[in-house]
mmCIF file of C-alpha atoms in Angstrom:
data_model
loop_
_atom_site.group_PDB
_atom_site.id
_atom_site.type_symbol
_atom_site.label_atom_id
_atom_site.label_comp_id
_atom_site.label_asym_id
_atom_site.label_seq_id
_atom_site.Cartn_x
_atom_site.Cartn_y
_atom_site.Cartn_z
ATOM 1 C CA MET Y 9 -30.924 7.329 13.440
ATOM 2 C CA LYS Y 10 -27.788 5.349 12.607
ATOM 3 C CA GLN Y 11 -25.787 5.930 9.460
ATOM 4 C CA HIS Y 12 -22.349 4.965 8.196
ATOM 5 C CA LEU Y 13 -20.403 5.169 4.956
ATOM 6 C CA GLY Y 14 -20.998 1.859 3.243
ATOM 7 C CA ALA Y 15 -18.361 2.214 0.534
ATOM 8 C CA LEU Y 16 -15.966 4.689 -1.008
ATOM 9 C CA ALA Y 17 -15.586 4.516 -4.788
ATOM 10 C CA LEU Y 18 -11.977 4.439 -5.979
ATOM 11 C CA LEU Y 19 -11.187 4.917 -9.656
ATOM 12 C CA VAL Y 20 -8.895 2.219 -11.061
ATOM 13 C CA ALA Y 21 -7.475 1.434 -14.481
ATOM 14 C CA ASP Y 22 -7.957 -2.325 -14.266
ATOM 15 C CA TYR Y 23 -10.063 -4.425 -11.892
ATOM 16 C CA ASP Y 24 -7.765 -7.444 -11.692
ATOM 17 C CA GLN Y 25 -4.599 -5.386 -11.254
ATOM 18 C CA ALA Y 26 -6.231 -3.402 -8.445
ATOM 19 C CA ILE Y 27 -7.641 -6.510 -6.741
ATOM 20 C CA ALA Y 28 -4.189 -8.124 -6.809
ATOM 21 C CA TRP Y 29 -2.493 -5.055 -5.337
ATOM 22 C CA TYR Y 30 -5.014 -4.360 -2.578
ATOM 23 C CA THR Y 31 -5.218 -7.995 -1.500
ATOM 24 C CA ARG Y 32 -1.460 -8.661 -1.704
ATOM 25 C CA VAL Y 33 0.096 -5.390 -0.517
ATOM 26 C CA MET Y 34 -2.604 -4.097 1.822
ATOM 27 C CA ASN Y 35 -3.967 -7.516 2.822
ATOM 28 C CA PHE Y 36 -7.559 -6.470 2.085
ATOM 29 C CA GLU Y 37 -10.272 -9.088 1.649
ATOM 30 C CA LEU Y 38 -12.135 -9.389 -1.622
ATOM 31 C CA ILE Y 39 -15.763 -9.180 -0.472
ATOM 32 C CA GLU Y 40 -17.520 -9.290 -3.842
ATOM 33 C CA ASP Y 41 -16.668 -9.440 -7.540
ATOM 34 C CA THR Y 42 -19.821 -9.545 -9.642
ATOM 35 C CA ARG Y 43 -19.914 -8.952 -13.389
ATOM 36 C CA LEU Y 44 -22.617 -6.403 -14.240
ATOM 37 C CA ASP Y 45 -22.114 -6.311 -18.009
ATOM 38 C CA GLU Y 46 -19.354 -6.800 -20.583
ATOM 39 C CA GLU Y 47 -17.199 -4.022 -19.122
ATOM 40 C CA LYS Y 48 -18.467 -3.265 -15.630
ATOM 41 C CA ARG Y 49 -18.028 -5.217 -12.410
ATOM 42 C CA TRP Y 50 -19.103 -4.627 -8.817
ATOM 43 C CA VAL Y 51 -15.823 -5.132 -6.944
ATOM 44 C CA VAL Y 52 -15.794 -4.570 -3.196
ATOM 45 C CA LEU Y 53 -12.802 -4.921 -0.873
ATOM 46 C CA ALA Y 54 -12.312 -4.250 2.820
ATOM 47 C CA PRO Y 55 -9.561 -4.265 5.388
ATOM 48 C CA ARG Y 56 -9.523 -7.541 7.307
ATOM 49 C CA GLY Y 57 -11.734 -7.291 10.383
ATOM 50 C CA SER Y 58 -13.636 -4.284 9.036
ATOM 51 C CA SER Y 59 -17.398 -4.493 9.341
ATOM 52 C CA GLU Y 60 -18.729 -1.272 7.848
ATOM 53 C CA THR Y 61 -16.821 0.819 5.310
ATOM 54 C CA ARG Y 62 -15.840 -0.892 2.067
ATOM 55 C CA LEU Y 63 -13.772 0.118 -0.938
ATOM 56 C CA LEU Y 64 -15.654 -0.076 -4.244
ATOM 57 C CA LEU Y 65 -13.293 -0.350 -7.210
ATOM 58 C CA ALA Y 66 -14.689 1.628 -10.125
ATOM 59 C CA ARG Y 67 -12.915 1.094 -13.438
ATOM 60 C CA ALA Y 68 -12.576 4.421 -15.227
ATOM 61 C CA SER Y 69 -14.795 4.447 -18.293
ATOM 62 C CA ASN Y 70 -13.885 7.700 -20.061
ATOM 63 C CA GLU Y 71 -10.986 10.134 -20.488
ATOM 64 C CA GLU Y 72 -12.087 12.429 -17.674
ATOM 65 C CA GLN Y 73 -12.242 9.512 -15.224
ATOM 66 C CA ARG Y 74 -8.934 8.050 -16.465
ATOM 67 C CA ALA Y 75 -7.272 11.439 -15.880
ATOM 68 C CA SER Y 76 -8.446 11.339 -12.252
ATOM 69 C CA ILE Y 77 -6.977 7.919 -11.433
ATOM 70 C CA GLY Y 78 -4.492 8.437 -8.635
ATOM 71 C CA HIS Y 79 -5.544 12.064 -8.112
ATOM 72 C CA GLN Y 80 -8.946 11.780 -6.494
ATOM 73 C CA ALA Y 81 -7.878 14.056 -3.624
ATOM 74 C CA GLY Y 82 -5.792 16.535 -5.589
ATOM 75 C CA GLY Y 83 -2.495 15.223 -4.219
ATOM 76 C CA ARG Y 84 -3.534 15.203 -0.563
ATOM 77 C CA VAL Y 85 -3.960 12.137 1.611
ATOM 78 C CA PHE Y 86 -7.208 10.589 0.394
ATOM 79 C CA LEU Y 87 -7.914 7.675 2.711
ATOM 80 C CA LEU Y 88 -6.889 6.746 6.249
ATOM 81 C CA LEU Y 89 -6.332 3.104 7.115
ATOM 82 C CA ASN Y 90 -6.604 2.644 10.875
ATOM 83 C CA THR Y 91 -4.809 -0.323 12.402
ATOM 84 C CA ASP Y 92 -4.483 -1.956 15.797
ATOM 85 C CA ASP Y 93 -0.771 -2.710 15.191
ATOM 86 C CA PHE Y 94 1.089 -0.029 13.234
ATOM 87 C CA TRP Y 95 4.500 -1.724 13.082
ATOM 88 C CA ARG Y 96 3.080 -5.121 12.046
ATOM 89 C CA ASP Y 97 1.209 -3.577 9.132
ATOM 90 C CA TYR Y 98 3.990 -1.171 8.171
ATOM 91 C CA GLU Y 99 6.583 -3.981 8.004
ATOM 92 C CA ARG Y 100 4.219 -6.318 6.112
ATOM 93 C CA MET Y 101 3.326 -3.625 3.569
ATOM 94 C CA LYS Y 102 6.965 -2.613 3.183
ATOM 95 C CA ALA Y 103 7.959 -6.246 2.518
ATOM 96 C CA ALA Y 104 5.140 -6.497 -0.057
ATOM 97 C CA GLY Y 105 6.574 -3.549 -2.018
ATOM 98 C CA CYS Y 106 4.392 -0.666 -0.837
ATOM 99 C CA THR Y 107 5.742 2.815 -1.647
ATOM 100 C CA PHE Y 108 6.037 4.988 1.445
ATOM 101 C CA CYS Y 109 6.296 8.762 1.041
ATOM 102 C CA GLU Y 110 8.066 9.331 4.346
ATOM 103 C CA GLU Y 111 9.444 7.617 7.406
ATOM 104 C CA PRO Y 112 6.960 6.583 10.106
ATOM 105 C CA ARG Y 113 6.420 9.246 12.719
ATOM 106 C CA GLU Y 114 4.863 9.663 16.128
ATOM 107 C CA GLU Y 115 2.300 12.415 16.471
ATOM 108 C CA ALA Y 116 0.163 13.505 19.407
ATOM 109 C CA TYR Y 117 -2.702 11.431 17.978
ATOM 110 C CA GLY Y 118 -0.688 8.277 17.213
ATOM 111 C CA SER Y 119 1.740 6.513 14.871
ATOM 112 C CA VAL Y 120 1.378 7.453 11.198
ATOM 113 C CA VAL Y 121 3.027 7.125 7.803
ATOM 114 C CA VAL Y 122 1.905 8.275 4.345
ATOM 115 C CA PHE Y 123 2.003 5.718 1.534
ATOM 116 C CA GLN Y 124 0.836 5.490 -2.053
ATOM 117 C CA ASP Y 125 -1.352 2.851 -3.621
ATOM 118 C CA LEU Y 126 -0.565 1.412 -7.040
ATOM 119 C CA TYR Y 127 -2.065 4.453 -8.774
ATOM 120 C CA GLY Y 128 -0.436 7.117 -6.612
ATOM 121 C CA ASN Y 129 -3.350 7.922 -4.296
ATOM 122 C CA LYS Y 130 -1.981 8.901 -0.903
ATOM 123 C CA TRP Y 131 -3.121 7.082 2.216
ATOM 124 C CA ASP Y 132 -2.291 7.310 5.915
ATOM 125 C CA LEU Y 133 -1.526 4.140 7.830
ATOM 126 C CA LEU Y 134 -2.553 5.164 11.326
ATOM 127 C CA GLN Y 135 -2.641 3.694 14.801
ATOM 128 C CA ARG Y 136 -4.409 6.108 17.126
ATOM 129 C CA LYS Y 137 -3.329 6.478 20.734
#
């Protein structure tokens, strides 16, 4: 049996704002943007070169969901973005205006830095050894 995570749903306040940020700052590819009804769209993004896991942008549709935007992991790092060139991606993201929570550091497992997306969700940018 073979399984993999196809997509992770990420609550956002606005589809277009989120698409712009993830494609400009994180250099993600817009894979699909299909209107489902007057308010809902199926918006899928992925890191360039990724072939399996996708990010599904889910626009918050009620107060409970809106309150969770940016806090889907309770303040902890929520997602880990693996890269094959840490310093290339760190410098590109920094130049694009990404907010980093710390200075890059070397750990036993690789190079890592915590950053925030446009809503405050924490991510790791990680190049494993």
